[in-house]
Coordinates of C-alpha atoms in Angstrom, one line a residue:
X13 CA -26.1 -1.4 -5.1
X14 CA -24.0 1.2 -3.3
X15 CA -21.4 0.0 -0.7
X16 CA -19.6 2.3 1.8
X17 CA -16.6 2.2 4.1
X18 CA -18.1 3.1 7.5
X19 CA -15.2 2.3 9.8
X20 CA -11.4 2.1 9.6
X21 CA -8.7 1.1 12.0
X22 CA -5.0 0.7 11.8
X23 CA -2.0 0.1 14.1
X24 CA 1.1 2.1 13.8
X25 CA 3.3 0.1 11.4
X26 CA 6.7 -0.8 12.8
X27 CA 8.6 -3.7 14.4
X28 CA 6.9 -5.4 17.3
X29 CA 8.8 -8.3 18.7
X30 CA 6.6 -8.1 21.8
X31 CA 3.2 -8.3 19.9
X32 CA 1.5 -11.2 18.3
X33 CA -0.7 -11.5 15.2
X34 CA -3.6 -11.7 17.6
X35 CA -2.6 -8.5 19.3
X36 CA -2.2 -6.5 16.1
X37 CA -5.4 -7.9 14.6
X38 CA -7.4 -7.0 17.7
X39 CA -6.0 -3.5 17.9
X40 CA -6.9 -2.6 14.3
X41 CA -10.3 -4.5 14.2
X42 CA -11.6 -3.1 17.4
X43 CA -10.7 0.4 16.3
X44 CA -12.5 -0.1 13.0
X45 CA -15.6 -1.4 14.8
X46 CA -15.5 1.6 17.2
X47 CA -15.1 4.0 14.3
X48 CA -18.1 2.5 12.6
X49 CA -20.2 2.4 15.8
X50 CA -20.9 -1.3 15.7
X51 CA -20.0 -4.5 17.6
X52 CA -18.7 -7.9 16.5
X53 CA -22.3 -9.3 16.5
X54 CA -23.3 -6.8 13.7
X55 CA -20.8 -8.2 11.2
X56 CA -22.3 -10.7 8.7
X57 CA -19.0 -11.9 7.2
X58 CA -15.3 -11.3 7.7
X59 CA -12.3 -11.6 5.3
X60 CA -8.9 -12.0 6.9
X61 CA -5.6 -11.4 5.0
X62 CA -2.2 -12.7 6.0
X63 CA 0.8 -13.9 4.1
X64 CA 3.6 -14.8 6.5
X65 CA 2.2 -16.4 9.6
X66 CA 2.3 -19.9 8.1
X67 CA 6.0 -19.5 7.1
X68 CA 7.2 -17.7 10.2
X69 CA 5.1 -19.3 12.9
X70 CA 3.8 -22.5 11.4
X71 CA 0.1 -21.3 11.6
X72 CA -0.6 -22.5 8.1
X73 CA -4.4 -22.7 8.3
X74 CA -7.5 -21.0 9.9
X75 CA -5.5 -18.0 10.8
X76 CA -8.5 -15.6 10.7
X77 CA -10.7 -17.8 12.7
X78 CA -8.1 -18.0 15.5
X79 CA -7.1 -14.3 15.5
X80 CA -10.7 -13.0 15.4
X81 CA -12.1 -15.4 17.9
X82 CA -9.6 -14.0 20.4
X83 CA -11.5 -10.7 20.3
X84 CA -15.0 -12.1 20.6
X85 CA -16.0 -13.1 17.1
X86 CA -18.4 -16.0 17.3
X87 CA -20.6 -17.6 14.6
X88 CA -19.3 -15.0 12.0
X89 CA -18.1 -16.8 8.9
X90 CA -14.4 -16.0 8.3
X91 CA -12.6 -16.5 5.0
X92 CA -8.8 -16.5 4.8
X93 CA -7.0 -14.7 2.0
X94 CA -3.5 -14.9 0.6
X95 CA -2.6 -12.8 -2.5
X96 CA 1.0 -11.7 -1.7
X97 CA 1.3 -7.9 -1.1
X98 CA -2.3 -7.4 -2.4
X99 CA -3.8 -9.8 0.2
X100 CA -5.5 -7.0 2.1
X101 CA -7.3 -5.3 -0.8
X102 CA -8.3 -8.7 -2.1
X103 CA -10.0 -9.2 1.3
X104 CA -11.5 -5.8 0.9
X105 CA -12.7 -6.7 -2.6
X106 CA -14.3 -9.9 -1.3
X107 CA -16.0 -8.0 1.5
X108 CA -17.3 -5.6 -1.2
X109 CA -18.6 -8.3 -3.5
X110 CA -20.3 -10.1 -0.6
X111 CA -22.3 -7.0 0.0
X112 CA -23.1 -6.4 -3.7
X113 CA -24.3 -10.0 -3.9
X114 CA -26.7 -9.4 -1.0
X115 CA -25.2 -12.0 1.3
X116 CA -24.7 -9.5 4.1
X117 CA -25.3 -5.9 4.9
X118 CA -22.2 -5.4 7.1
X119 CA -18.8 -7.0 6.4
X120 CA -15.3 -6.7 7.8
X121 CA -12.0 -6.8 6.0
X122 CA -8.8 -7.1 8.0
X123 CA -5.2 -7.5 7.0
X124 CA -2.2 -8.3 9.3
X125 CA 1.4 -9.4 9.1
X126 CA 4.1 -9.8 11.7
X127 CA 7.3 -10.1 9.7
X128 CA 10.0 -9.1 12.1
X129 CA 11.5 -12.0 14.1
X130 CA 14.8 -12.7 15.9
X131 CA 15.8 -14.5 12.6
X132 CA 16.0 -11.5 10.2
X133 CA 16.7 -13.7 7.2
X134 CA 13.5 -15.6 7.8
X135 CA 11.6 -12.3 7.5
X136 CA 13.3 -11.5 4.2
X137 CA 12.7 -15.1 2.9
X138 CA 9.0 -14.6 3.0
X139 CA 9.2 -12.9 -0.4
X140 CA 11.0 -15.8 -2.1
X141 CA 7.7 -17.5 -2.8
X142 CA 6.0 -14.5 -4.3
X143 CA 6.9 -15.5 -7.9
X144 CA 7.0 -18.8 -9.8
X145 CA 9.7 -20.7 -8.0
X146 CA 9.8 -23.3 -10.9
X147 CA 10.8 -20.6 -13.5
X148 CA 12.9 -18.3 -11.3
X149 CA 15.9 -18.5 -13.6
X150 CA 13.8 -17.8 -16.6
X151 CA 12.2 -14.8 -15.0
X152 CA 15.6 -13.5 -13.8
X153 CA 16.9 -13.7 -17.4
X154 CA 13.9 -11.7 -18.7
X155 CA 14.6 -9.0 -16.1
X156 CA 18.3 -9.0 -16.7
X157 CA 17.7 -8.4 -20.4
X158 CA 15.5 -5.4 -19.6
X159 CA 18.5 -3.6 -18.0
X160 CA 21.1 -4.4 -20.6
X161 CA 23.2 -1.4 -21.5
X162 CA 22.4 0.6 -18.3
X163 CA 25.3 0.3 -15.8
X164 CA 25.8 2.0 -12.5
X165 CA 28.3 4.8 -12.2
X166 CA 31.6 3.7 -10.6
X167 CA 31.2 2.9 -7.0
X168 CA 27.3 2.8 -7.1
X169 CA 26.6 -0.9 -7.5
X170 CA 25.3 -3.4 -4.9
X171 CA 26.1 -2.8 -1.3
X172 CA 27.7 -5.6 0.7
X173 CA 25.2 -8.3 1.9
X174 CA 22.2 -6.2 0.9
X175 CA 20.7 -8.3 -1.9
X176 CA 16.9 -8.4 -1.9
X177 CA 14.9 -10.5 -4.5
X178 CA 12.2 -7.9 -5.1
X179 CA 14.5 -4.9 -5.0
X180 CA 16.6 -6.6 -7.7
X181 CA 13.3 -6.9 -9.6
X182 CA 12.5 -3.3 -9.2
X183 CA 16.1 -2.3 -10.0
X184 CA 15.8 -4.1 -13.4
X185 CA 12.5 -2.4 -14.2
X186 CA 14.1 0.9 -13.2
X187 CA 17.0 0.4 -15.5
X188 CA 14.7 -0.3 -18.4
X189 CA 12.8 2.9 -17.7
X190 CA 16.0 4.8 -17.6
X191 CA 17.1 3.4 -20.9
X192 CA 13.8 4.0 -22.7
X193 CA 12.8 7.3 -21.2
X194 CA 15.8 9.0 -19.6
X195 CA 14.6 8.6 -16.0
X196 CA 17.4 9.4 -13.5
X197 CA 18.5 8.5 -10.1
X198 CA 17.5 11.9 -9.0
X199 CA 13.9 11.3 -10.1
X200 CA 13.8 8.2 -7.9
X201 CA 15.3 10.2 -5.0
X202 CA 12.6 12.9 -5.5
X203 CA 9.9 10.3 -5.0
X204 CA 11.5 8.9 -1.9
X205 CA 12.2 12.4 -0.4
X206 CA 8.6 13.4 -1.0
X207 CA 7.3 10.3 0.7
X208 CA 9.6 10.7 3.7
X209 CA 8.4 14.3 4.1
X210 CA 4.8 13.1 3.9
X211 CA 5.5 10.6 6.6
X212 CA 6.5 13.2 9.1
X213 CA 2.8 14.2 9.2
X214 CA 1.5 10.7 9.7
X215 CA 1.7 9.4 13.3
X216 CA 1.0 5.8 12.2
X217 CA 4.0 5.7 9.9
X218 CA 6.9 3.4 10.7
X219 CA 9.4 6.1 9.8
X220 CA 8.8 9.8 10.3
X221 CA 12.1 11.3 9.2
X222 CA 12.3 14.0 6.6
X223 CA 15.0 13.4 4.0
X224 CA 16.4 15.6 1.2
X225 CA 17.0 14.3 -2.3
X226 CA 20.7 14.5 -1.6
X227 CA 20.4 12.4 1.6
X228 CA 18.4 9.8 -0.3
X229 CA 21.0 9.5 -3.0
X230 CA 23.9 9.3 -0.4
X231 CA 22.2 6.5 1.5
X232 CA 23.4 2.8 1.5
X233 CA 22.9 1.2 -1.9
X234 CA 20.6 -1.9 -2.0
X235 CA 20.4 -2.7 -5.8
X236 CA 21.4 0.1 -8.1
X237 CA 19.7 2.5 -8.7
X238 CA 17.8 1.9 -5.4
X239 CA 19.2 3.1 -2.1
X240 CA 17.7 2.0 1.2
X241 CA 15.3 5.0 1.6
X242 CA 13.8 4.2 -1.8
X243 CA 12.8 0.7 -0.6
X244 CA 10.0 -0.5 1.7
X245 CA 11.1 -1.9 5.0
X246 CA 10.3 -5.1 6.8
X247 CA 7.2 -4.2 8.9
X248 CA 4.6 -5.5 11.4
X249 CA 1.1 -4.1 11.6
X250 CA -2.6 -4.5 10.9
X251 CA -5.4 -2.5 9.2
X252 CA -9.1 -3.1 9.1
X253 CA -12.2 -1.7 7.3
X254 CA -15.9 -2.1 8.0
X255 CA -18.1 -2.0 4.9
X256 CA -21.9 -1.5 4.7
X257 CA -24.8 -1.2 2.3
X258 CA -27.5 1.4 2.6
X259 CA -29.6 -1.2 4.3
X260 CA -26.9 -1.9 6.9
X261 CA -26.4 1.8 7.6
X262 CA -30.1 2.3 8.1
X263 CA -30.6 -0.9 10.1
X264 CA -27.9 0.1 12.6
X265 CA -28.5 3.9 12.4
X266 CA -24.9 4.6 11.4
X267 CA -23.5 8.1 10.7
X268 CA -23.8 8.7 7.0
X269 CA -21.7 11.8 7.2
X270 CA -18.6 9.7 7.7
X271 CA -19.5 6.9 5.3
X272 CA -17.3 6.9 2.2
X273 CA -18.7 5.3 -1.0
X274 CA -16.7 2.7 -2.8
X275 CA -17.0 3.8 -6.4
X276 CA -14.9 0.9 -7.8
X277 CA -13.2 -2.2 -6.5
X278 CA -11.3 -4.2 -9.2
X279 CA -9.2 -7.3 -8.9
X280 CA -7.2 -7.8 -12.0
X281 CA -4.9 -10.4 -13.6
X282 CA -2.2 -9.8 -16.1
X283 CA -1.3 -11.0 -19.6
X284 CA 1.8 -12.6 -21.1
X285 CA 2.7 -9.3 -22.7
X286 CA 5.9 -8.3 -24.2
X287 CA 7.9 -6.3 -21.6
X288 CA 8.0 -3.3 -23.9
X289 CA 4.2 -3.2 -24.3
X290 CA 3.6 -0.7 -21.5
X291 CA 0.1 0.1 -22.5
X292 CA -0.8 -3.6 -21.6
X293 CA 0.6 -3.4 -18.1
X294 CA -1.6 -5.0 -15.5
X295 CA -1.8 -1.8 -13.5
X296 CA -2.9 0.2 -16.5
X297 CA -5.6 -2.3 -17.5
X298 CA -6.9 -2.4 -13.9
X299 CA -7.0 1.4 -13.7
X300 CA -9.0 1.6 -17.0
X301 CA -11.5 -0.9 -15.6
X302 CA -11.8 1.0 -12.3
X303 CA -12.3 4.3 -13.9
X304 CA -15.0 2.8 -16.1
X305 CA -16.7 1.3 -13.1
X306 CA -16.6 4.5 -11.2
X307 CA -17.6 6.7 -14.1
X308 CA -14.6 8.9 -13.4
X309 CA -11.2 9.6 -15.0
X310 CA -7.7 10.3 -13.7
X311 CA -8.2 14.0 -13.9
X312 CA -10.9 13.8 -11.3
X313 CA -8.7 12.1 -8.6
X314 CA -7.8 14.3 -5.7
X315 CA -5.3 12.0 -4.1
X316 CA -3.7 8.5 -4.7
X317 CA -2.0 5.8 -2.7
X318 CA 0.1 3.5 -4.8
X319 CA 2.2 0.4 -4.1
X320 CA 5.6 2.0 -3.8
X321 CA 7.5 -1.0 -2.6
X322 CA 10.3 0.9 -4.3
X323 CA 10.5 4.5 -5.4
X324 CA 10.4 3.3 -9.0
X325 CA 7.1 1.6 -8.5
X326 CA 5.5 4.9 -7.7
X327 CA 6.9 6.4 -11.0
X328 CA 5.5 3.4 -12.9
X329 CA 2.1 3.5 -11.2
X330 CA 1.6 7.2 -11.6
X331 CA 1.9 6.5 -15.4
X332 CA -0.4 3.5 -15.3
X333 CA -3.0 5.5 -13.4
X334 CA -3.0 8.1 -16.2
X335 CA -1.6 11.0 -14.1
X336 CA 1.0 11.6 -16.9
X337 CA 2.3 10.1 -20.1
X338 CA 4.5 7.1 -20.1
X339 CA 8.1 8.2 -19.3
X340 CA 7.0 11.3 -17.4
X341 CA 6.5 9.8 -13.9
X342 CA 9.9 10.8 -12.7
X343 CA 9.6 14.3 -14.1
X344 CA 6.3 15.0 -12.4
X345 CA 7.8 13.9 -9.1
X346 CA 10.8 16.1 -9.5
X347 CA 8.6 19.1 -10.4
X348 CA 6.6 18.6 -7.2
X349 CA 3.3 17.7 -8.8
X350 CA 2.9 14.6 -6.6
X351 CA 3.6 16.4 -3.3
X352 CA 1.0 17.8 -0.9
X353 CA -0.1 21.0 -2.5
X354 CA 0.8 19.6 -6.0
X355 CA -1.5 18.7 -8.9
X356 CA -2.0 15.1 -7.8
X357 CA -0.7 14.2 -4.3
X358 CA 0.5 10.6 -4.2
X359 CA 1.2 8.6 -1.0
X360 CA 0.3 11.3 1.5
X361 CA 0.6 8.6 4.1
X362 CA 4.3 8.3 3.4
X363 CA 3.8 5.3 1.2
X364 CA 5.3 1.9 1.7
X365 CA 8.7 3.4 1.7
X366 CA 8.0 5.3 5.0
X367 CA 4.7 4.2 6.4
X368 CA 5.9 0.6 6.2
X369 CA 4.9 -2.6 4.4
X370 CA 3.5 -5.4 6.5
X371 CA 2.5 -7.1 3.3
X372 CA -0.8 -8.7 4.5
X373 CA -2.0 -5.3 5.8
X374 CA -0.7 -2.9 3.2
X375 CA -3.7 -2.6 1.0
X376 CA -6.2 -1.7 3.7
X377 CA -3.6 0.6 5.1
X378 CA -3.9 2.5 1.8
X379 CA -7.7 2.5 2.2
X380 CA -7.3 3.8 5.7
X381 CA -5.4 6.8 4.4
X382 CA -7.8 7.6 1.6
X383 CA -10.9 7.4 3.9
X384 CA -9.1 9.7 6.3
X385 CA -8.5 12.2 3.5
X386 CA -12.0 12.0 2.2
X387 CA -13.4 12.6 5.7
X388 CA -11.2 15.7 6.0
X389 CA -9.5 14.2 9.0
X390 CA -5.9 14.0 7.9
X391 CA -4.6 17.0 9.8
X392 CA -1.4 18.6 8.5
X393 CA -1.3 16.2 5.5
X394 CA -4.9 16.9 4.4
X395 CA -5.4 17.4 0.7
X396 CA -7.5 20.5 0.3
X397 CA -10.9 19.8 -1.2
X398 CA -10.3 16.0 -1.6
X399 CA -13.3 14.5 -3.3
X400 CA -12.2 11.3 -5.1
X401 CA -9.3 9.0 -4.3
X402 CA -7.7 5.9 -5.9
X403 CA -5.5 3.2 -4.4
X404 CA -3.3 0.8 -6.4
X405 CA -2.1 -2.4 -4.6
X406 CA 0.0 -5.0 -6.5
X407 CA 0.8 -8.5 -5.4
X408 CA 3.6 -10.9 -6.3
X409 CA 5.4 -11.1 -9.6
X410 CA 4.8 -12.9 -12.9
X411 CA 7.4 -12.6 -15.8
X412 CA 7.7 -8.8 -16.0
X413 CA 5.0 -7.4 -13.8
X414 CA 2.8 -8.0 -10.7
X415 CA 0.9 -11.2 -10.6
X416 CA -2.3 -9.3 -9.6
X417 CA -3.4 -5.8 -8.9
X418 CA -6.3 -4.5 -6.8
X419 CA -7.7 -1.1 -7.7
X420 CA -10.0 0.9 -5.4
X421 CA -11.7 4.2 -6.1
X422 CA -13.5 6.0 -3.2
X423 CA -15.6 9.2 -3.1
X424 CA -19.1 10.4 -2.5

């Protein structure tokens, strides 16, 4: 059974101390419904993703029922989803599987997070529970071992009071990649500069400031080799998608010209692999499954959105997705192959580094960008002739990699 994205909506990502989770949910959801040409009554099931509202506001349960009821959803069954940074695409995957199972012919997936508060430390602390808290010291030791022998140049260590749990994780992975493949700080800066340039063409991005490689390198250090423009910010925002079967499209007379087929939706778990066994990385295994499901290969992808919580993550995922050999992710970025106009444009939205990272909304934010590209509606950041697109969205951390990955392939 074929399933399509027939509507998308997204707030501008940013910091909104004056907006609530209900406000952000309503803005993105109502836009997605309008884009699809339907009303709340047409939705057979809704899947609501959020990670931080319980910790920050104390709303530990029935978050989706409360947020969606506010904009008129009645009788619709709502399921709540938490899967760390991959919460939104997990909700998207559940909406997809609901349709494939014949339970509904129209579903809604929506993700939202409001992470900025007057207590900044509380926003940062949300991430502390995204790995096994009972084995934190063991995990830290595994990561520290990966980076042994790779030391920052004099004066390029941690900045004062800038420690971040997940940026320390990505820094350790970066150092291992440097040691094994010769990846450089400049490669990381090339990824970041490219994404900041892409963001200048995306009105929904949190940051829309062009930066050169030199400016990225000169910025404040977070955790060597990562400077602040190489790292995703704390963000607020929401994104929503309406999914439909052929029967749903026909029943409601929806516009097929703007319906984008979901060729693959994969939710993957990892293995207890050796950190050096890169070919068994969760992202690579998920990509292989997604390509098989879609009947396509990496060479057929026109554009990709990957989970660049740090610039290094984009390098890693460009390799996992098969866009280059292992060890070459930094080189293809520096050569411009992943820029607009290049061989395989990655993160045309600006990525998490610039578009922003409200973790419960991030994955559907990626879907929003790819649907926009495949509809030929991306304006100055449009990838010419875009036909197939892939999104990689990782969540949490387990030993030496993400705890889960969602992989989505779109294209008619």
